[in-house]
Amino acid sequence: MIYTSAPEFRVVLPNGGVLIGLDVGSKTIGTAFCDAGWSFASPADLIIRSKFSKDKLKLEAAIATRPTAGIVIGLPINMDGSESPRSQSSRAFARNIEDIGLPILLWDERWSTVAAERVMIEADLSRAKRAERIDNAAAAHILQGAIDALVG
């Protein structure tokens, strides 16, 4: 099932559980995981996009590394609150992985990449290192925002 509301998503996960966060782009999928108690999100492995069937297998392999209870996908919303073609792409991705069998939350990701990059600049990472890590850092930022809403 796909949810757009944190409270509705929370109802289907009464005991919490590990969540995977995804920043779905056209070339990569940034991933992050949170702990089962929903305290903190950490960047994980980057999935380089190819054919969807291969991307899905890589995602399923990542999910299999932890007892994952749900998926949080960043939903790119315009600053005025409207949706864009990228929003529709993220919605389609969610529909296409729905058969994995985990509940999915679409989470507003406005500013996630900017916030992740700001943290990396403050940590004095080089431009090359930031480019390597930005998608996973954005996934962690998306997931942290969602888990903060779920526990708050």
mmCIF file of C-alpha atoms in Angstrom:
data_model
loop_
_atom_site.group_PDB
_atom_site.id
_atom_site.type_symbol
_atom_site.label_atom_id
_atom_site.label_comp_id
_atom_site.label_asym_id
_atom_site.label_seq_id
_atom_site.Cartn_x
_atom_site.Cartn_y
_atom_site.Cartn_z
ATOM 1 C CA MET A 1 0.000 0.000 0.000
ATOM 2 C CA ILE A 2 1.197 3.516 -0.803
ATOM 3 C CA TYR A 3 0.618 6.306 1.723
ATOM 4 C CA THR A 4 1.092 10.067 1.563
ATOM 5 C CA SER A 5 0.342 10.670 5.235
ATOM 6 C CA ALA A 6 2.757 9.853 8.067
ATOM 7 C CA PRO A 7 -0.084 9.089 10.538
ATOM 8 C CA GLU A 8 -1.670 6.589 8.127
ATOM 9 C CA PHE A 9 1.727 4.980 7.457
ATOM 10 C CA ARG A 10 2.357 4.825 11.233
ATOM 11 C CA VAL A 11 -0.849 2.826 11.763
ATOM 12 C CA VAL A 12 0.416 -0.026 9.565
ATOM 13 C CA LEU A 13 3.706 -0.126 11.505
ATOM 14 C CA PRO A 14 2.525 -0.250 15.138
ATOM 15 C CA ASN A 15 5.792 -1.811 16.335
ATOM 16 C CA GLY A 16 8.118 0.486 14.395
ATOM 17 C CA GLY A 17 10.828 -1.336 12.492
ATOM 18 C CA VAL A 18 13.713 -0.612 10.169
ATOM 19 C CA LEU A 19 12.792 1.644 7.237
ATOM 20 C CA ILE A 20 14.645 2.227 3.985
ATOM 21 C CA GLY A 21 14.614 5.728 2.521
ATOM 22 C CA LEU A 22 14.999 6.328 -1.200
ATOM 23 C CA ASP A 23 15.983 9.392 -3.205
ATOM 24 C CA VAL A 24 14.918 8.265 -6.678
ATOM 25 C CA GLY A 25 16.691 10.062 -9.501
ATOM 26 C CA SER A 26 17.000 9.374 -13.201
ATOM 27 C CA LYS A 27 20.607 8.119 -12.905
ATOM 28 C CA THR A 28 20.841 6.902 -9.310
ATOM 29 C CA ILE A 29 18.780 5.854 -6.313
ATOM 30 C CA GLY A 30 20.186 7.087 -3.032
ATOM 31 C CA THR A 31 19.417 4.805 -0.097
ATOM 32 C CA ALA A 32 19.409 5.165 3.668
ATOM 33 C CA PHE A 33 18.233 3.052 6.583
ATOM 34 C CA CYS A 34 16.954 3.960 10.023
ATOM 35 C CA ASP A 35 17.066 1.932 13.189
ATOM 36 C CA ALA A 36 14.000 -0.032 14.324
ATOM 37 C CA GLY A 37 13.234 2.563 17.007
ATOM 38 C CA TRP A 38 13.104 5.392 14.425
ATOM 39 C CA SER A 39 15.800 7.481 16.091
ATOM 40 C CA PHE A 40 18.248 8.182 13.283
ATOM 41 C CA ALA A 41 18.731 7.650 9.560
ATOM 42 C CA SER A 42 22.076 6.816 7.991
ATOM 43 C CA PRO A 43 23.145 6.841 4.341
ATOM 44 C CA ALA A 44 23.573 3.400 2.771
ATOM 45 C CA ASP A 45 24.573 2.189 -0.705
ATOM 46 C CA LEU A 46 23.999 4.030 -3.964
ATOM 47 C CA ILE A 47 22.095 2.180 -6.671
ATOM 48 C CA ILE A 48 23.199 3.119 -10.181
ATOM 49 C CA ARG A 49 20.101 3.053 -12.387
ATOM 50 C CA SER A 50 19.850 0.791 -15.411
ATOM 51 C CA LYS A 51 16.800 -1.208 -16.494
ATOM 52 C CA PHE A 52 13.975 -1.059 -13.965
ATOM 53 C CA SER A 53 14.022 -4.828 -13.416
ATOM 54 C CA LYS A 54 17.710 -4.651 -12.441
ATOM 55 C CA ASP A 55 17.120 -1.602 -10.248
ATOM 56 C CA LYS A 56 14.344 -3.453 -8.430
ATOM 57 C CA LEU A 57 16.586 -6.482 -7.849
ATOM 58 C CA LYS A 58 19.278 -4.213 -6.372
ATOM 59 C CA LEU A 59 16.661 -2.567 -4.144
ATOM 60 C CA GLU A 60 15.362 -5.957 -2.992
ATOM 61 C CA ALA A 61 18.949 -7.025 -2.216
ATOM 62 C CA ALA A 62 19.451 -3.868 -0.124
ATOM 63 C CA ILE A 63 16.183 -4.497 1.727
ATOM 64 C CA ALA A 64 17.252 -8.095 2.404
ATOM 65 C CA THR A 65 20.299 -6.883 4.370
ATOM 66 C CA ARG A 66 18.087 -5.721 7.252
ATOM 67 C CA PRO A 67 14.685 -6.686 8.706
ATOM 68 C CA THR A 68 12.989 -3.874 6.768
ATOM 69 C CA ALA A 69 9.397 -2.986 7.699
ATOM 70 C CA GLY A 70 8.668 -0.166 5.224
ATOM 71 C CA ILE A 71 9.881 2.116 2.457
ATOM 72 C CA VAL A 72 10.012 5.929 2.402
ATOM 73 C CA ILE A 73 10.356 7.487 -1.053
ATOM 74 C CA GLY A 74 11.157 11.151 -1.545
ATOM 75 C CA LEU A 75 8.420 12.941 -3.473
ATOM 76 C CA PRO A 76 9.804 15.975 -5.324
ATOM 77 C CA ILE A 77 7.243 18.741 -4.841
ATOM 78 C CA ASN A 78 7.669 22.224 -6.336
ATOM 79 C CA MET A 79 8.101 25.101 -3.912
ATOM 80 C CA ASP A 80 4.527 26.214 -4.588
ATOM 81 C CA GLY A 81 3.247 22.757 -3.541
ATOM 82 C CA SER A 82 2.446 21.595 -7.055
ATOM 83 C CA GLU A 83 3.729 18.383 -8.561
ATOM 84 C CA SER A 84 6.140 18.073 -11.440
ATOM 85 C CA PRO A 85 7.114 15.355 -13.927
ATOM 86 C CA ARG A 86 9.685 14.198 -11.328
ATOM 87 C CA SER A 87 6.848 13.821 -8.808
ATOM 88 C CA GLN A 88 4.981 11.608 -11.256
ATOM 89 C CA SER A 89 8.155 9.592 -11.819
ATOM 90 C CA SER A 90 8.505 8.967 -8.069
ATOM 91 C CA ARG A 91 4.839 7.977 -7.829
ATOM 92 C CA ALA A 92 5.303 5.553 -10.735
ATOM 93 C CA PHE A 93 8.401 4.088 -9.085
ATOM 94 C CA ALA A 94 6.382 3.529 -5.889
ATOM 95 C CA ARG A 95 3.618 1.780 -7.837
ATOM 96 C CA ASN A 96 6.188 -0.378 -9.614
ATOM 97 C CA ILE A 97 7.790 -1.600 -6.371
ATOM 98 C CA GLU A 98 4.519 -2.013 -4.480
ATOM 99 C CA ASP A 99 4.654 -5.767 -5.101
ATOM 100 C CA ILE A 100 7.741 -6.005 -2.854
ATOM 101 C CA GLY A 101 5.070 -6.191 -0.173
ATOM 102 C CA LEU A 102 6.199 -3.429 2.189
ATOM 103 C CA PRO A 103 4.150 -0.323 2.992
ATOM 104 C CA ILE A 104 5.416 2.752 1.138
ATOM 105 C CA LEU A 105 5.305 6.371 2.303
ATOM 106 C CA LEU A 106 5.752 9.159 -0.244
ATOM 107 C CA TRP A 107 7.469 11.977 1.661
ATOM 108 C CA ASP A 108 7.838 15.604 0.553
ATOM 109 C CA GLU A 109 11.520 16.009 -0.203
ATOM 110 C CA ARG A 110 11.710 19.754 -0.778
ATOM 111 C CA TRP A 111 15.152 21.040 0.208
ATOM 112 C CA SER A 112 16.528 17.535 0.945
ATOM 113 C CA THR A 113 19.440 17.772 -1.482
ATOM 114 C CA VAL A 114 20.195 21.358 -0.462
ATOM 115 C CA ALA A 115 20.167 20.423 3.228
ATOM 116 C CA ALA A 116 22.346 17.355 2.657
ATOM 117 C CA GLU A 117 24.842 19.370 0.634
ATOM 118 C CA ARG A 118 24.968 22.104 3.277
ATOM 119 C CA VAL A 119 25.910 19.517 5.923
ATOM 120 C CA MET A 120 28.647 18.119 3.685
ATOM 121 C CA ILE A 121 30.041 21.602 2.968
ATOM 122 C CA GLU A 122 30.102 22.309 6.703
ATOM 123 C CA ALA A 123 32.018 19.034 7.130
ATOM 124 C CA ASP A 124 34.514 20.411 4.587
ATOM 125 C CA LEU A 125 34.029 17.611 2.053
ATOM 126 C CA SER A 126 35.503 18.258 -1.369
ATOM 127 C CA ARG A 127 33.223 18.844 -4.332
ATOM 128 C CA ALA A 128 34.130 15.355 -5.651
ATOM 129 C CA LYS A 129 33.266 13.674 -2.332
ATOM 130 C CA ARG A 130 29.998 15.602 -2.135
ATOM 131 C CA ALA A 131 29.054 14.470 -5.653
ATOM 132 C CA GLU A 132 29.749 10.849 -4.651
ATOM 133 C CA ARG A 133 27.639 11.002 -1.506
ATOM 134 C CA ILE A 134 24.858 13.501 -2.175
ATOM 135 C CA ASP A 135 22.114 11.069 -3.217
ATOM 136 C CA ASN A 136 22.559 8.818 -0.181
ATOM 137 C CA ALA A 137 22.806 11.850 2.101
ATOM 138 C CA ALA A 138 19.577 13.201 0.576
ATOM 139 C CA ALA A 139 17.928 9.800 1.144
ATOM 140 C CA ALA A 140 18.997 9.962 4.807
ATOM 141 C CA HIS A 141 17.597 13.507 5.096
ATOM 142 C CA ILE A 142 14.280 12.385 3.558
ATOM 143 C CA LEU A 143 14.090 9.370 5.861
ATOM 144 C CA GLN A 144 15.004 11.425 8.951
ATOM 145 C CA GLY A 145 12.213 13.880 8.193
ATOM 146 C CA ALA A 146 9.732 11.033 7.853
ATOM 147 C CA ILE A 147 10.775 9.252 11.055
ATOM 148 C CA ASP A 148 10.709 12.538 12.961
ATOM 149 C CA ALA A 149 7.087 12.954 11.822
ATOM 150 C CA LEU A 150 6.277 9.341 12.704
ATOM 151 C CA VAL A 151 7.486 9.621 16.296
ATOM 152 C CA GLY A 152 6.450 13.231 16.850
#
